[in-house]
CSV table of C-alpha atoms in Angstrom, one decimal:
chain,number,residue,atom,x,y,z
A,1,MET,CA,22.5,84.8,-68.9
A,2,GLY,CA,19.4,86.5,-69.9
A,3,GLY,CA,18.2,89.2,-67.0
A,4,PRO,CA,16.2,88.2,-63.8
A,5,GLU,CA,12.9,87.4,-65.5
A,6,ILE,CA,14.4,84.0,-67.4
A,7,ASP,CA,16.2,82.6,-64.3
A,8,HIS,CA,12.7,83.6,-62.3
A,9,LEU,CA,11.1,81.8,-64.4
A,10,ILE,CA,13.2,79.1,-64.6
A,11,GLY,CA,13.3,78.4,-60.9
A,12,LEU,CA,9.8,78.5,-60.8
A,13,LEU,CA,9.3,75.8,-63.4
A,14,SER,CA,11.8,73.4,-62.1
A,15,LYS,CA,10.0,73.0,-59.0
A,16,LEU,CA,6.7,71.6,-60.8
A,17,PRO,CA,6.7,67.7,-60.4
A,18,GLY,CA,8.3,66.1,-62.7
A,19,MET,CA,10.6,68.7,-64.1
A,20,GLY,CA,14.0,69.7,-62.7
A,21,PRO,CA,16.8,72.5,-63.9
A,22,ARG,CA,17.6,71.0,-67.0
A,23,SER,CA,14.1,70.5,-68.2
A,24,ALA,CA,12.8,73.7,-66.9
A,25,ARG,CA,15.7,75.3,-68.7
A,26,ARG,CA,15.0,73.5,-72.3
A,27,ALA,CA,11.1,74.3,-71.5
A,28,ALA,CA,12.1,78.2,-70.6
A,29,LEU,CA,13.9,78.3,-73.3
A,30,LYS,CA,11.3,77.1,-75.9
A,31,MET,CA,8.7,79.4,-74.7
A,32,LEU,CA,10.9,82.4,-75.1
A,33,GLN,CA,11.6,81.4,-78.7
A,34,GLN,CA,7.6,81.4,-78.9
A,35,PRO,CA,6.0,84.0,-76.6
A,36,GLU,CA,2.9,84.9,-78.4
A,37,SER,CA,2.1,81.4,-79.1
A,38,ARG,CA,3.2,79.4,-75.9
A,39,MET,CA,4.4,81.8,-73.6
A,40,LEU,CA,1.3,84.0,-73.0
A,41,PRO,CA,-1.1,81.1,-73.6
A,42,LEU,CA,0.0,79.0,-70.9
A,43,ALA,CA,-0.2,82.6,-68.5
A,44,ALA,CA,-3.1,82.7,-69.0
A,45,ALA,CA,-4.4,79.3,-69.2
A,46,LEU,CA,-2.9,79.1,-65.3
A,47,THR,CA,-4.4,82.8,-64.2
A,48,LEU,CA,-8.0,81.5,-65.8
A,49,ALA,CA,-7.8,78.2,-63.6
A,50,ALA,CA,-6.7,80.0,-60.6
A,51,GLN,CA,-9.3,81.7,-60.6
A,52,ALA,CA,-12.1,79.7,-61.7
A,53,VAL,CA,-11.8,76.2,-60.1
A,54,ARG,CA,-12.3,75.5,-56.4
A,55,PRO,CA,-12.8,72.4,-54.4
A,56,CYS,CA,-16.4,71.0,-54.6
A,57,ALA,CA,-18.2,72.2,-51.6
A,58,ASP,CA,-19.7,68.7,-51.8
A,59,CYS,CA,-17.2,66.4,-52.7
A,60,GLY,CA,-13.9,67.6,-52.3
A,61,ASN,CA,-13.4,67.9,-56.2
A,62,LEU,CA,-11.8,70.3,-58.1
A,63,ASP,CA,-13.5,71.9,-60.4
A,64,SER,CA,-14.7,75.3,-62.0
A,65,GLN,CA,-18.5,74.6,-61.5
A,66,ASP,CA,-19.5,73.9,-57.6
A,67,PRO,CA,-21.0,71.4,-57.5
A,68,CYS,CA,-18.5,69.8,-59.4
A,69,THR,CA,-19.2,68.0,-62.9
A,70,ILE,CA,-19.5,64.8,-61.0
A,71,CYS,CA,-21.5,65.7,-57.7
A,72,SER,CA,-23.9,67.7,-60.7
A,73,ASP,CA,-24.4,64.8,-63.0
A,74,GLU,CA,-27.8,63.3,-62.9
A,75,GLN,CA,-26.7,60.2,-64.7
A,76,ARG,CA,-24.4,58.9,-61.7
A,77,ASP,CA,-25.5,56.5,-59.3
A,78,ARG,CA,-26.0,58.7,-55.9
A,79,SER,CA,-26.5,55.4,-53.8
A,80,ILE,CA,-22.8,54.6,-54.2
A,81,ILE,CA,-19.7,57.1,-53.1
A,82,CYS,CA,-16.2,56.0,-53.6
A,83,ILE,CA,-14.2,57.2,-50.8
A,84,VAL,CA,-10.3,58.4,-52.3
A,85,GLU,CA,-7.5,60.5,-50.1
A,86,GLY,CA,-6.8,62.9,-53.4
A,87,VAL,CA,-8.0,64.5,-56.5
A,88,GLY,CA,-5.4,62.5,-58.1
A,89,ASP,CA,-6.8,59.1,-57.3
A,90,LEU,CA,-10.3,61.1,-58.2
A,91,TRP,CA,-9.0,61.5,-61.7
A,92,ALA,CA,-7.2,58.0,-62.2
A,93,LEU,CA,-10.6,56.4,-61.7
A,94,GLU,CA,-12.6,59.1,-63.9
A,95,ARG,CA,-9.9,58.2,-66.5
A,96,ALA,CA,-10.3,54.5,-66.3
A,97,ARG,CA,-14.3,54.8,-66.2
A,98,VAL,CA,-14.4,52.6,-63.7
A,99,HIS,CA,-16.3,54.2,-61.3
A,100,HIS,CA,-20.0,55.6,-62.1
A,101,GLY,CA,-21.5,56.9,-58.7
A,102,LEU,CA,-20.0,60.2,-56.5
A,103,TYR,CA,-16.6,60.6,-54.6
A,104,HIS,CA,-15.8,62.0,-51.7
A,105,VAL,CA,-12.1,63.4,-51.2
A,106,LEU,CA,-10.8,63.2,-47.8
A,107,GLY,CA,-7.7,65.1,-48.6
A,108,GLY,CA,-5.1,62.6,-46.9
A,109,THR,CA,-4.8,60.0,-44.6
A,110,LEU,CA,-4.5,59.4,-40.8
A,111,SER,CA,-1.0,59.5,-40.1
A,112,ALA,CA,0.3,59.4,-36.3
A,113,MET,CA,3.9,59.8,-38.0
A,114,ALA,CA,2.7,62.9,-39.9
A,115,GLY,CA,0.4,63.9,-36.9
A,116,ILE,CA,-3.1,63.8,-39.5
A,117,GLY,CA,-6.0,63.3,-37.2
A,118,PRO,CA,-9.6,62.9,-38.6
A,119,GLU,CA,-10.5,66.8,-37.6
A,120,ASP,CA,-7.7,67.4,-40.7
A,121,LEU,CA,-9.6,65.1,-43.0
A,122,ASN,CA,-13.1,66.0,-44.8
A,123,ILE,CA,-14.7,63.5,-42.4
A,124,PRO,CA,-17.8,66.0,-41.3
A,125,GLY,CA,-18.4,66.5,-44.3
A,126,LEU,CA,-18.7,62.6,-45.5
A,127,LEU,CA,-20.7,61.5,-42.7
A,128,SER,CA,-23.1,64.4,-43.3
A,129,ARG,CA,-23.3,63.0,-47.2
A,130,ILE,CA,-24.4,59.8,-46.0
A,131,ALA,CA,-26.7,61.1,-43.1
A,132,GLU,CA,-28.8,62.4,-46.0
A,133,GLY,CA,-29.8,58.9,-47.0
A,134,ASP,CA,-29.3,58.3,-50.3
A,135,VAL,CA,-26.3,56.4,-49.9
A,136,THR,CA,-26.5,52.5,-49.4
A,137,GLU,CA,-22.6,51.5,-50.3
A,138,VAL,CA,-19.2,53.6,-49.6
A,139,ILE,CA,-16.5,52.3,-51.5
A,140,LEU,CA,-13.0,52.5,-49.6
A,141,ALA,CA,-10.6,53.4,-52.7
A,142,LEU,CA,-7.6,54.5,-50.1
A,143,GLY,CA,-3.8,53.4,-51.1
A,144,ALA,CA,-2.5,49.9,-50.1
A,145,THR,CA,0.1,51.9,-47.9
A,146,VAL,CA,0.1,52.0,-43.7
A,147,ASP,CA,-2.0,54.9,-43.1
A,148,GLY,CA,-4.4,54.2,-46.4
A,149,ALA,CA,-5.1,50.9,-44.2
A,150,ALA,CA,-5.3,52.2,-40.9
A,151,THR,CA,-7.6,55.2,-42.6
A,152,ALA,CA,-9.7,52.5,-44.3
A,153,HIS,CA,-10.0,50.7,-40.4
A,154,TRP,CA,-11.6,53.5,-39.0
A,155,LEU,CA,-13.6,54.8,-41.5
A,156,THR,CA,-15.2,51.5,-41.2
A,157,ASP,CA,-15.4,51.3,-37.6
A,158,GLN,CA,-17.0,55.1,-37.9
A,159,LEU,CA,-19.7,54.0,-40.8
A,160,ARG,CA,-20.9,50.7,-39.3
A,161,SER,CA,-23.5,52.6,-37.3
A,162,THR,CA,-24.8,54.6,-40.5
A,163,GLY,CA,-25.9,51.1,-41.8
A,164,VAL,CA,-24.4,51.4,-45.5
A,165,SER,CA,-22.4,48.6,-47.0
A,166,ILE,CA,-18.6,49.5,-46.9
A,167,THR,CA,-16.2,48.0,-49.3
A,168,ARG,CA,-12.7,47.9,-50.1
A,169,VAL,CA,-11.0,47.8,-53.7
A,170,GLY,CA,-9.5,44.3,-54.3
A,171,GLN,CA,-5.9,43.7,-53.9
A,172,GLY,CA,-3.7,41.6,-56.0
A,173,VAL,CA,-1.4,41.2,-59.1
A,174,PRO,CA,-1.9,44.5,-61.4
A,175,MET,CA,-2.3,44.5,-65.3
A,176,GLY,CA,0.2,43.1,-67.0
A,177,GLY,CA,2.5,42.5,-64.0
A,178,ALA,CA,4.8,39.8,-63.6
A,179,LEU,CA,5.1,37.8,-60.3
A,180,ASP,CA,8.4,38.0,-59.8
A,181,VAL,CA,8.8,41.6,-59.3
A,182,LEU,CA,6.0,41.9,-56.7
A,183,ASP,CA,6.6,42.7,-53.2
A,184,ASP,CA,4.9,40.0,-50.6
A,185,GLY,CA,2.5,41.8,-49.4
A,186,THR,CA,1.3,42.0,-53.1
A,187,LEU,CA,1.7,38.2,-53.5
A,188,ALA,CA,-0.1,37.2,-50.0
A,189,ALA,CA,-3.1,39.9,-51.1
A,190,ALA,CA,-3.7,37.8,-54.3
A,191,LEU,CA,-3.4,34.3,-53.0
A,192,ARG,CA,-6.0,35.5,-50.6
A,193,THR,CA,-8.0,37.1,-52.9
A,194,ARG,CA,-8.3,33.9,-55.4
A,195,ARG,CA,-11.1,33.0,-57.2
A,196,ALA,CA,-12.2,30.1,-58.9
A,197,THR,CA,-12.0,30.1,-63.0
B,1,MET,CA,-13.0,65.8,-64.6
B,2,GLY,CA,-13.0,69.2,-63.5
B,3,GLY,CA,-14.0,71.4,-66.3
B,4,PRO,CA,-12.6,72.6,-69.1
B,5,GLU,CA,-10.0,75.2,-67.5
B,6,ILE,CA,-8.4,72.3,-66.6
B,7,ASP,CA,-8.0,70.3,-69.1
B,8,HIS,CA,-6.9,73.3,-71.3
B,9,LEU,CA,-4.1,73.6,-68.7
B,10,ILE,CA,-3.0,70.3,-68.5
B,11,GLY,CA,-2.9,69.8,-72.7
B,12,LEU,CA,-0.4,73.2,-72.9
B,13,LEU,CA,1.6,71.6,-69.8
B,14,SER,CA,1.6,68.1,-71.4
B,15,LYS,CA,3.4,70.6,-75.0
B,16,LEU,CA,6.6,71.7,-72.9
B,17,PRO,CA,10.0,70.0,-73.4
B,18,GLY,CA,10.2,66.9,-70.7
B,19,MET,CA,6.6,67.2,-69.6
B,20,GLY,CA,3.8,64.2,-70.9
B,21,PRO,CA,0.3,63.7,-70.4
B,22,ARG,CA,1.0,62.0,-66.7
B,23,SER,CA,3.6,64.7,-65.3
B,24,ALA,CA,1.0,67.6,-67.0
B,25,ARG,CA,-1.7,66.5,-64.7
B,26,ARG,CA,0.9,66.2,-61.4
B,27,ALA,CA,1.8,69.6,-62.2
B,28,ALA,CA,-1.2,70.7,-62.7
B,29,LEU,CA,-2.7,68.8,-59.7
B,30,LYS,CA,-0.1,70.5,-57.3
B,31,MET,CA,-1.1,73.9,-58.8
B,32,LEU,CA,-4.2,74.0,-58.3
B,33,GLN,CA,-4.2,72.8,-54.7
B,34,GLN,CA,-1.9,75.7,-54.3
B,35,PRO,CA,-3.1,78.6,-56.5
B,36,GLU,CA,-2.3,81.7,-54.6
B,37,SER,CA,1.5,80.5,-54.0
B,38,ARG,CA,2.5,78.1,-57.4
B,39,MET,CA,0.1,79.2,-60.3
B,40,LEU,CA,-0.7,82.9,-60.3
B,41,PRO,CA,3.5,83.6,-59.7
B,42,LEU,CA,4.1,81.0,-62.6
B,43,ALA,CA,1.4,83.0,-64.9
B,44,ALA,CA,2.7,86.2,-64.2
B,45,ALA,CA,6.4,85.3,-64.3
B,46,LEU,CA,5.5,83.6,-67.6
B,47,THR,CA,3.8,87.6,-68.8
B,48,LEU,CA,6.4,89.0,-67.7
B,49,ALA,CA,9.2,87.2,-69.6
B,50,ALA,CA,7.1,86.6,-72.8
B,51,GLN,CA,7.0,91.0,-72.2
B,52,ALA,CA,10.2,91.4,-71.4
B,53,VAL,CA,12.5,89.1,-72.7
B,54,ARG,CA,13.6,90.1,-76.5
B,55,PRO,CA,16.6,88.8,-78.9
B,56,CYS,CA,19.6,91.1,-78.6
B,57,ALA,CA,20.0,93.2,-81.2
B,58,ASP,CA,23.9,92.2,-81.8
B,59,CYS,CA,24.0,88.9,-81.0
B,60,GLY,CA,20.8,86.9,-81.0
B,61,ASN,CA,21.0,86.1,-77.0
B,62,LEU,CA,17.6,86.3,-76.1
B,63,ASP,CA,17.5,89.1,-72.9
B,64,SER,CA,15.5,91.2,-71.2
B,65,GLN,CA,18.0,94.1,-72.0
B,66,ASP,CA,19.1,95.1,-75.6
B,67,PRO,CA,21.9,94.9,-76.0
B,68,CYS,CA,22.1,91.8,-73.7
B,69,THR,CA,24.2,91.5,-70.2
B,70,ILE,CA,26.8,89.6,-72.1
B,71,CYS,CA,26.9,92.1,-75.2
B,72,SER,CA,27.1,95.0,-72.2
B,73,ASP,CA,29.1,93.8,-69.7
B,74,GLU,CA,32.4,95.8,-70.4
B,75,GLN,CA,34.6,93.0,-68.6
B,76,ARG,CA,34.1,90.8,-71.2
B,77,ASP,CA,37.0,90.1,-74.3
B,78,ARG,CA,35.7,91.5,-76.9
B,79,SER,CA,37.7,90.4,-79.9
B,80,ILE,CA,36.7,86.8,-79.4
B,81,ILE,CA,33.1,86.0,-80.7
B,82,CYS,CA,31.8,82.4,-80.1
B,83,ILE,CA,29.7,81.3,-82.8
B,84,VAL,CA,26.6,79.0,-81.5
B,85,GLU,CA,23.7,77.8,-83.0
B,86,GLY,CA,21.1,78.2,-80.7
B,87,VAL,CA,20.9,80.4,-76.8
B,88,GLY,CA,20.5,76.6,-75.5
B,89,ASP,CA,24.2,76.3,-76.3
B,90,LEU,CA,25.0,79.6,-75.3
B,91,TRP,CA,23.7,79.0,-71.7
B,92,ALA,CA,25.3,76.2,-71.6
B,93,LEU,CA,28.7,77.5,-72.2
B,94,GLU,CA,28.1,80.3,-69.7
B,95,ARG,CA,27.1,77.8,-66.8
B,96,ALA,CA,30.4,76.3,-67.8
B,97,ARG,CA,32.1,79.9,-67.5
B,98,VAL,CA,34.6,78.4,-70.1
B,99,HIS,CA,34.4,82.0,-72.5
B,100,HIS,CA,34.9,85.2,-71.6
B,101,GLY,CA,34.3,87.0,-75.2
B,102,LEU,CA,30.8,87.7,-76.8
B,103,TYR,CA,28.7,85.2,-78.7
B,104,HIS,CA,26.8,85.1,-81.8
B,105,VAL,CA,23.8,82.9,-82.2
B,106,LEU,CA,23.3,81.6,-86.0
B,107,GLY,CA,19.6,80.7,-85.1
B,108,GLY,CA,20.5,77.3,-86.8
B,109,THR,CA,22.7,75.4,-89.2
B,110,LEU,CA,22.7,75.2,-92.5
B,111,SER,CA,20.8,72.1,-93.9
B,112,ALA,CA,20.2,70.7,-97.4
B,113,MET,CA,17.4,68.2,-96.0
B,114,ALA,CA,15.4,71.3,-94.1
B,115,GLY,CA,16.0,73.3,-96.9
B,116,ILE,CA,17.8,76.2,-94.6
B,117,GLY,CA,20.1,78.4,-96.5
B,118,PRO,CA,22.8,81.2,-95.4
B,119,GLU,CA,19.9,83.7,-95.6
B,120,ASP,CA,17.7,81.9,-93.2
B,121,LEU,CA,20.6,82.3,-90.4
B,122,ASN,CA,21.8,85.4,-88.6
B,123,ILE,CA,25.1,85.8,-91.0
B,124,PRO,CA,25.2,89.4,-92.3
B,125,GLY,CA,24.8,90.4,-88.1
B,126,LEU,CA,28.2,88.5,-88.0
B,127,LEU,CA,29.6,89.8,-91.1
B,128,SER,CA,29.0,93.5,-89.9
B,129,ARG,CA,30.4,92.4,-86.2
B,130,ILE,CA,33.4,91.2,-88.0
B,131,ALA,CA,33.7,94.5,-90.5
B,132,GLU,CA,34.1,97.6,-86.9
B,133,GLY,CA,36.9,95.4,-86.9
B,134,ASP,CA,37.4,94.8,-83.3
B,135,VAL,CA,37.2,91.0,-83.5
B,136,THR,CA,40.2,88.9,-84.1
B,137,GLU,CA,39.1,85.5,-82.9
B,138,VAL,CA,36.1,83.5,-84.3
B,139,ILE,CA,35.5,80.2,-81.9
B,140,LEU,CA,33.1,77.8,-84.2
B,141,ALA,CA,31.0,76.3,-80.8
B,142,LEU,CA,28.7,73.8,-83.5
B,143,GLY,CA,27.5,70.9,-82.8
B,144,ALA,CA,29.3,67.7,-84.1
B,145,THR,CA,26.8,66.9,-86.7
B,146,VAL,CA,26.9,66.7,-90.4
B,147,ASP,CA,25.0,69.9,-90.4
B,148,GLY,CA,27.1,71.5,-87.7
B,149,ALA,CA,30.2,70.4,-89.6
B,150,ALA,CA,29.2,71.7,-92.7
B,151,THR,CA,28.2,74.9,-91.5
B,152,ALA,CA,31.7,75.6,-89.7
B,153,HIS,CA,33.0,74.7,-93.1
B,154,TRP,CA,30.7,77.3,-95.1
B,155,LEU,CA,31.6,80.1,-92.0
B,156,THR,CA,35.2,79.2,-92.6
B,157,ASP,CA,35.1,79.7,-96.7
B,158,GLN,CA,33.3,82.8,-95.7
B,159,LEU,CA,34.9,84.5,-93.3
B,160,ARG,CA,38.6,83.4,-94.1
B,161,SER,CA,39.0,86.8,-96.5
B,162,THR,CA,37.9,89.2,-93.1
B,163,GLY,CA,41.2,87.8,-92.2
B,164,VAL,CA,40.5,86.7,-88.6
B,165,SER,CA,41.5,83.7,-86.7
B,166,ILE,CA,39.0,81.4,-86.8
B,167,THR,CA,39.1,78.3,-84.6
B,168,ARG,CA,36.4,75.2,-84.1
B,169,VAL,CA,35.9,73.5,-80.5
B,170,GLY,CA,38.0,70.2,-79.7
B,171,GLN,CA,36.3,67.1,-80.2
B,172,GLY,CA,37.0,63.9,-78.3
B,173,VAL,CA,36.3,61.6,-75.4
B,174,PRO,CA,34.1,63.8,-72.7
B,175,MET,CA,34.8,64.3,-69.1
B,176,GLY,CA,33.9,61.1,-67.0
B,177,GLY,CA,33.2,59.0,-71.0
B,178,ALA,CA,34.3,55.6,-71.0
B,179,LEU,CA,35.6,54.4,-74.5
B,180,ASP,CA,34.0,51.4,-74.9
B,181,VAL,CA,30.3,53.6,-75.4
B,182,LEU,CA,31.6,56.4,-77.6
B,183,ASP,CA,30.8,55.7,-81.5
B,184,ASP,CA,33.4,55.3,-83.9
B,185,GLY,CA,33.4,58.8,-85.3
B,186,THR,CA,33.8,60.5,-81.5
B,187,LEU,CA,37.1,57.8,-81.1
B,188,ALA,CA,38.5,58.8,-84.7
B,189,ALA,CA,38.6,62.3,-83.4
B,190,ALA,CA,40.1,61.5,-80.1
B,191,LEU,CA,42.8,59.8,-81.2
B,192,ARG,CA,43.3,62.4,-84.1
B,193,THR,CA,43.3,64.9,-81.3
B,194,ARG,CA,46.0,63.4,-79.3
B,195,ARG,CA,48.7,65.2,-77.1
B,196,ALA,CA,51.9,64.8,-75.3
B,197,THR,CA,51.4,63.9,-71.8
């Protein structure tokens, strides 16, 4: 239609999560109509982020400083580490402002199916952080999936000898959730974790 | 969460058509995890497209060559010009491979509400192309909206004295469309344009 540059750009945009060929074309067209105000700023932001952002050597969070903003924050409770599968989970917990300790990003879960073993995850970093002695509690904030549960079990076994308290995030009915659309496993967990009102 | 670079990038991505804050975060995270293979190529494609792509001086199509690929194509029928509101309409017609002549991008429609008059559209370019004498038919492929219809009427008046044949794209039931979900205007047009089978 308009030369290889446009086709190439649409191809790359269409591979972004949440984008398809149609929305990629719309995005490309909108940017092409305002190259100075829309296209070049995005190109610059991408280049800058690619150059500046690195995984935090301590926790695995992505940040333009290392140690990351969270690990460097003296206000945070250094005795509690929340273990998450990925940076997206960390972002979600930070947006909710529900955890005031530190994090540790595993980089995935154990998975026999996908052939992911402990050596593929950021376990040594976790063990050495705990060995430093400041940590009193580890919160396992892993997904409620088969692999998430298996990883939580394995980590509980591994960490038992360290003497830190090990907890898992609660399971049950999500906020705003109707019971009749929930799966059996969630309903079972919700009944199991019932509390007096 | 991870410094101003990430927040800035997510902000720009979330302004793309089809993207919201959630998909922008997912896209940014996916790219941040593969900066070399995903982020820098997109930055380069954006920069290249912003530098290379310009509106065609003849028809208004966006292309990295001027006159554009379509206007330069000797195989195309130079006697028929299809008038469209925007480059997105031109792209849609090209994908459908239904028009083998040239195009003319108006850059919008007349709109009393939005204060868009003939002087805001690429009308002089159209008149001078027709004045060159090669054009025998002008197809008005404008949207079936109030403004599209008003623009089509106005153009028909303007072009009548040139002697070229002026046609409008047909209206009716879209392919795959069920009648019971169509609006009254479309149903009226479909009955009005009925043909013997």
